[in-house]
Amino acid sequence: MHFGDRGSEVFGALLKLHRERAGMTQEALGQHVGYSKSQVAMVERGERIPKGQFVRVADQVLGAQGALQVVAEKAFGTSGQPPWTEDYLVEERKAAALHVYQTHLVPGSLQTEAYARAVFASNRWPTFDDEEVESRVASRLGRQQLFERKVPPHVSYVMEESTLTRPLGGKATLKEQLDRILAIGRLRHVEIQVMPHKREVHAGLNGSMILLETVERCQLAYVEGHRGGYFVSEQPDLADLFGKYGTLRAQALTPEESARLIEEVAEKL
């Protein structure tokens, strides 16, 4: 789908359609998104590009089920993500299975709003301004629709124990984040495991990775670093990464043991 110069008009028309279906006035929507009635009207006419959390909040309060976010990303790049991340997100949205190993942070698709904001506000070189931070937070939260898909993907995570104790945003933010992890971990199609500090043998010392399986059961891996991200689709590298992840899961605590550890850490905050 490509909108070109008509992107704002297309988004505005869709916004108006969902707002009227929800029986909400422009003024009422503006109160939710922090815009005046006239500013909402400008967005609907395609005269203004929505900024900050407008798209995410509007999508939620109007019950658009992600449609506004998808169109906004296609129309004028409001996702706030670099191009290589956008390429990955396209695959994540349609994956039949998703497997994530993370070393330093709680995985993006598990992050709460406050935790995600602390992550992006911590960024240096470049340092993001407030608008950029909010744009990236909105995009990150939008990824959590994968837990609500009609046919949910199978999702697994392996996180280093240090991700549970690094107090990004403060203790209250971390506790809320840990509670969120526990809640997601109770879903039938999600398994969350923690790699404990005390492991003397570790298969993932080369860093984080994300593995995907398409609906056709084709495998794909994604690795991201300071200068960008890239897909791995060729053998033997792809098989090596899937094998490495399988070993990580065997070395990590079980989902039940992991949940107990997360509960213990949260209780101490």
PDB file of N, CA, C and O in Angstrom, residues 201-229:
ATOM      1  N   VAL A 201      27.592 -21.948  32.040  1.00  0.00           N
ATOM      2  CA  VAL A 201      27.705 -22.159  30.592  1.00  0.00           C
ATOM      3  C   VAL A 201      26.546 -21.415  29.939  1.00  0.00           C
ATOM      4  O   VAL A 201      25.405 -21.521  30.379  1.00  0.00           O
ATOM      5  N   HIS A 202      26.837 -20.655  28.892  1.00  0.00           N
ATOM      6  CA  HIS A 202      25.831 -19.771  28.321  1.00  0.00           C
ATOM      7  C   HIS A 202      25.959 -19.768  26.798  1.00  0.00           C
ATOM      8  O   HIS A 202      27.011 -19.442  26.259  1.00  0.00           O
ATOM      9  N   ALA A 203      24.876 -20.106  26.103  1.00  0.00           N
ATOM     10  CA  ALA A 203      24.919 -20.229  24.633  1.00  0.00           C
ATOM     11  C   ALA A 203      24.703 -18.914  23.903  1.00  0.00           C
ATOM     12  O   ALA A 203      24.891 -18.845  22.689  1.00  0.00           O
ATOM     13  N   GLY A 204      24.320 -17.851  24.640  1.00  0.00           N
ATOM     14  CA  GLY A 204      23.945 -16.612  23.958  1.00  0.00           C
ATOM     15  C   GLY A 204      24.881 -15.450  24.162  1.00  0.00           C
ATOM     16  O   GLY A 204      24.441 -14.295  24.150  1.00  0.00           O
ATOM     17  N   LEU A 205      26.162 -15.713  24.309  1.00  0.00           N
ATOM     18  CA  LEU A 205      27.096 -14.638  24.615  1.00  0.00           C
ATOM     19  C   LEU A 205      27.324 -13.676  23.452  1.00  0.00           C
ATOM     20  O   LEU A 205      27.901 -12.605  23.641  1.00  0.00           O
ATOM     21  N   ASN A 206      26.880 -14.031  22.263  1.00  0.00           N
ATOM     22  CA  ASN A 206      27.036 -13.127  21.120  1.00  0.00           C
ATOM     23  C   ASN A 206      25.976 -12.031  21.074  1.00  0.00           C
ATOM     24  O   ASN A 206      26.070 -11.117  20.264  1.00  0.00           O
ATOM     25  N   GLY A 207      24.964 -12.115  21.934  1.00  0.00           N
ATOM     26  CA  GLY A 207      23.993 -11.037  21.993  1.00  0.00           C
ATOM     27  C   GLY A 207      22.571 -11.427  21.648  1.00  0.00           C
ATOM     28  O   GLY A 207      22.257 -12.591  21.397  1.00  0.00           O
ATOM     29  N   SER A 208      21.704 -10.396  21.627  1.00  0.00           N
ATOM     30  CA  SER A 208      20.269 -10.586  21.429  1.00  0.00           C
ATOM     31  C   SER A 208      19.941 -11.072  20.019  1.00  0.00           C
ATOM     32  O   SER A 208      20.714 -10.879  19.086  1.00  0.00           O
ATOM     33  N   MET A 209      18.759 -11.666  19.889  1.00  0.00           N
ATOM     34  CA  MET A 209      18.283 -12.128  18.585  1.00  0.00           C
ATOM     35  C   MET A 209      16.770 -12.275  18.626  1.00  0.00           C
ATOM     36  O   MET A 209      16.168 -12.418  19.712  1.00  0.00           O
ATOM     37  N   ILE A 210      16.162 -12.213  17.461  1.00  0.00           N
ATOM     38  CA  ILE A 210      14.731 -12.449  17.321  1.00  0.00           C
ATOM     39  C   ILE A 210      14.535 -13.461  16.194  1.00  0.00           C
ATOM     40  O   ILE A 210      15.083 -13.279  15.100  1.00  0.00           O
ATOM     41  N   LEU A 211      13.775 -14.498  16.460  1.00  0.00           N
ATOM     42  CA  LEU A 211      13.504 -15.536  15.471  1.00  0.00           C
ATOM     43  C   LEU A 211      12.011 -15.531  15.150  1.00  0.00           C
ATOM     44  O   LEU A 211      11.178 -15.396  16.054  1.00  0.00           O
ATOM     45  N   LEU A 212      11.687 -15.666  13.873  1.00  0.00           N
ATOM     46  CA  LEU A 212      10.291 -15.666  13.450  1.00  0.00           C
ATOM     47  C   LEU A 212       9.992 -16.886  12.598  1.00  0.00           C
ATOM     48  O   LEU A 212      10.872 -17.414  11.926  1.00  0.00           O
ATOM     49  N   GLU A 213       8.729 -17.292  12.638  1.00  0.00           N
ATOM     50  CA  GLU A 213       8.226 -18.317  11.733  1.00  0.00           C
ATOM     51  C   GLU A 213       6.997 -17.748  11.040  1.00  0.00           C
ATOM     52  O   GLU A 213       6.096 -17.229  11.690  1.00  0.00           O
ATOM     53  N   THR A 214       6.956 -17.842   9.712  1.00  0.00           N
ATOM     54  CA  THR A 214       5.826 -17.330   8.955  1.00  0.00           C
ATOM     55  C   THR A 214       4.666 -18.306   9.021  1.00  0.00           C
ATOM     56  O   THR A 214       4.799 -19.429   9.513  1.00  0.00           O
ATOM     57  N   VAL A 215       3.515 -17.890   8.494  1.00  0.00           N
ATOM     58  CA  VAL A 215       2.350 -18.777   8.483  1.00  0.00           C
ATOM     59  C   VAL A 215       2.614 -20.004   7.615  1.00  0.00           C
ATOM     60  O   VAL A 215       1.987 -21.049   7.792  1.00  0.00           O
ATOM     61  N   GLU A 216       3.568 -19.889   6.671  1.00  0.00           N
ATOM     62  CA  GLU A 216       3.948 -21.041   5.849  1.00  0.00           C
ATOM     63  C   GLU A 216       5.029 -21.879   6.524  1.00  0.00           C
ATOM     64  O   GLU A 216       5.550 -22.821   5.935  1.00  0.00           O
ATOM     65  N   ARG A 217       5.373 -21.494   7.771  1.00  0.00           N
ATOM     66  CA  ARG A 217       6.399 -22.180   8.569  1.00  0.00           C
ATOM     67  C   ARG A 217       7.810 -22.012   7.994  1.00  0.00           C
ATOM     68  O   ARG A 217       8.676 -22.856   8.206  1.00  0.00           O
ATOM     69  N   CYS A 218       8.022 -20.916   7.292  1.00  0.00           N
ATOM     70  CA  CYS A 218       9.385 -20.570   6.889  1.00  0.00           C
ATOM     71  C   CYS A 218      10.050 -19.841   8.056  1.00  0.00           C
ATOM     72  O   CYS A 218       9.391 -19.114   8.801  1.00  0.00           O
ATOM     73  N   GLN A 219      11.328 -20.039   8.218  1.00  0.00           N
ATOM     74  CA  GLN A 219      12.051 -19.447   9.334  1.00  0.00           C
ATOM     75  C   GLN A 219      12.841 -18.221   8.890  1.00  0.00           C
ATOM     76  O   GLN A 219      13.328 -18.137   7.772  1.00  0.00           O
ATOM     77  N   LEU A 220      12.962 -17.266   9.831  1.00  0.00           N
ATOM     78  CA  LEU A 220      13.670 -16.024   9.571  1.00  0.00           C
ATOM     79  C   LEU A 220      14.231 -15.520  10.898  1.00  0.00           C
ATOM     80  O   LEU A 220      13.604 -15.693  11.946  1.00  0.00           O
ATOM     81  N   ALA A 221      15.407 -14.917  10.860  1.00  0.00           N
ATOM     82  CA  ALA A 221      16.009 -14.362  12.071  1.00  0.00           C
ATOM     83  C   ALA A 221      16.312 -12.888  11.847  1.00  0.00           C
ATOM     84  O   ALA A 221      16.537 -12.447  10.710  1.00  0.00           O
ATOM     85  N   TYR A 222      16.297 -12.132  12.934  1.00  0.00           N
ATOM     86  CA  TYR A 222      16.583 -10.698  12.852  1.00  0.00           C
ATOM     87  C   TYR A 222      17.543 -10.331  13.971  1.00  0.00           C
ATOM     88  O   TYR A 222      17.333 -10.695  15.129  1.00  0.00           O
ATOM     89  N   VAL A 223      18.589  -9.613  13.597  1.00  0.00           N
ATOM     90  CA  VAL A 223      19.605  -9.180  14.560  1.00  0.00           C
ATOM     91  C   VAL A 223      19.800  -7.685  14.382  1.00  0.00           C
ATOM     92  O   VAL A 223      19.909  -7.190  13.260  1.00  0.00           O
ATOM     93  N   GLU A 224      19.833  -6.948  15.489  1.00  0.00           N
ATOM     94  CA  GLU A 224      19.968  -5.493  15.409  1.00  0.00           C
ATOM     95  C   GLU A 224      21.146  -5.026  16.242  1.00  0.00           C
ATOM     96  O   GLU A 224      21.388  -5.513  17.344  1.00  0.00           O
ATOM     97  N   GLY A 225      21.890  -4.060  15.698  1.00  0.00           N
ATOM     98  CA  GLY A 225      23.037  -3.493  16.401  1.00  0.00           C
ATOM     99  C   GLY A 225      23.020  -1.984  16.320  1.00  0.00           C
ATOM    100  O   GLY A 225      22.015  -1.370  15.942  1.00  0.00           O
ATOM    101  N   HIS A 226      24.131  -1.351  16.638  1.00  0.00           N
ATOM    102  CA  HIS A 226      24.199   0.106  16.668  1.00  0.00           C
ATOM    103  C   HIS A 226      23.965   0.726  15.296  1.00  0.00           C
ATOM    104  O   HIS A 226      23.381   1.802  15.171  1.00  0.00           O
ATOM    105  N   ARG A 227      24.415   0.095  14.249  1.00  0.00           N
ATOM    106  CA  ARG A 227      24.344   0.687  12.915  1.00  0.00           C
ATOM    107  C   ARG A 227      23.148   0.203  12.100  1.00  0.00           C
ATOM    108  O   ARG A 227      23.039   0.521  10.922  1.00  0.00           O
ATOM    109  N   GLY A 228      22.281  -0.553  12.715  1.00  0.00           N
ATOM    110  CA  GLY A 228      21.106  -1.014  11.986  1.00  0.00           C
ATOM    111  C   GLY A 228      20.826  -2.474  12.253  1.00  0.00           C
ATOM    112  O   GLY A 228      21.527  -3.139  13.015  1.00  0.00           O
ATOM    113  N   GLY A 229      19.784  -2.982  11.615  1.00  0.00           N
ATOM    114  CA  GLY A 229      19.413  -4.375  11.775  1.00  0.00           C
ATOM    115  C   GLY A 229      19.450  -5.101  10.453  1.00  0.00           C
ATOM    116  O   GLY A 229      19.438  -4.486   9.390  1.00  0.00           O
TER     117      GLY A 229
END
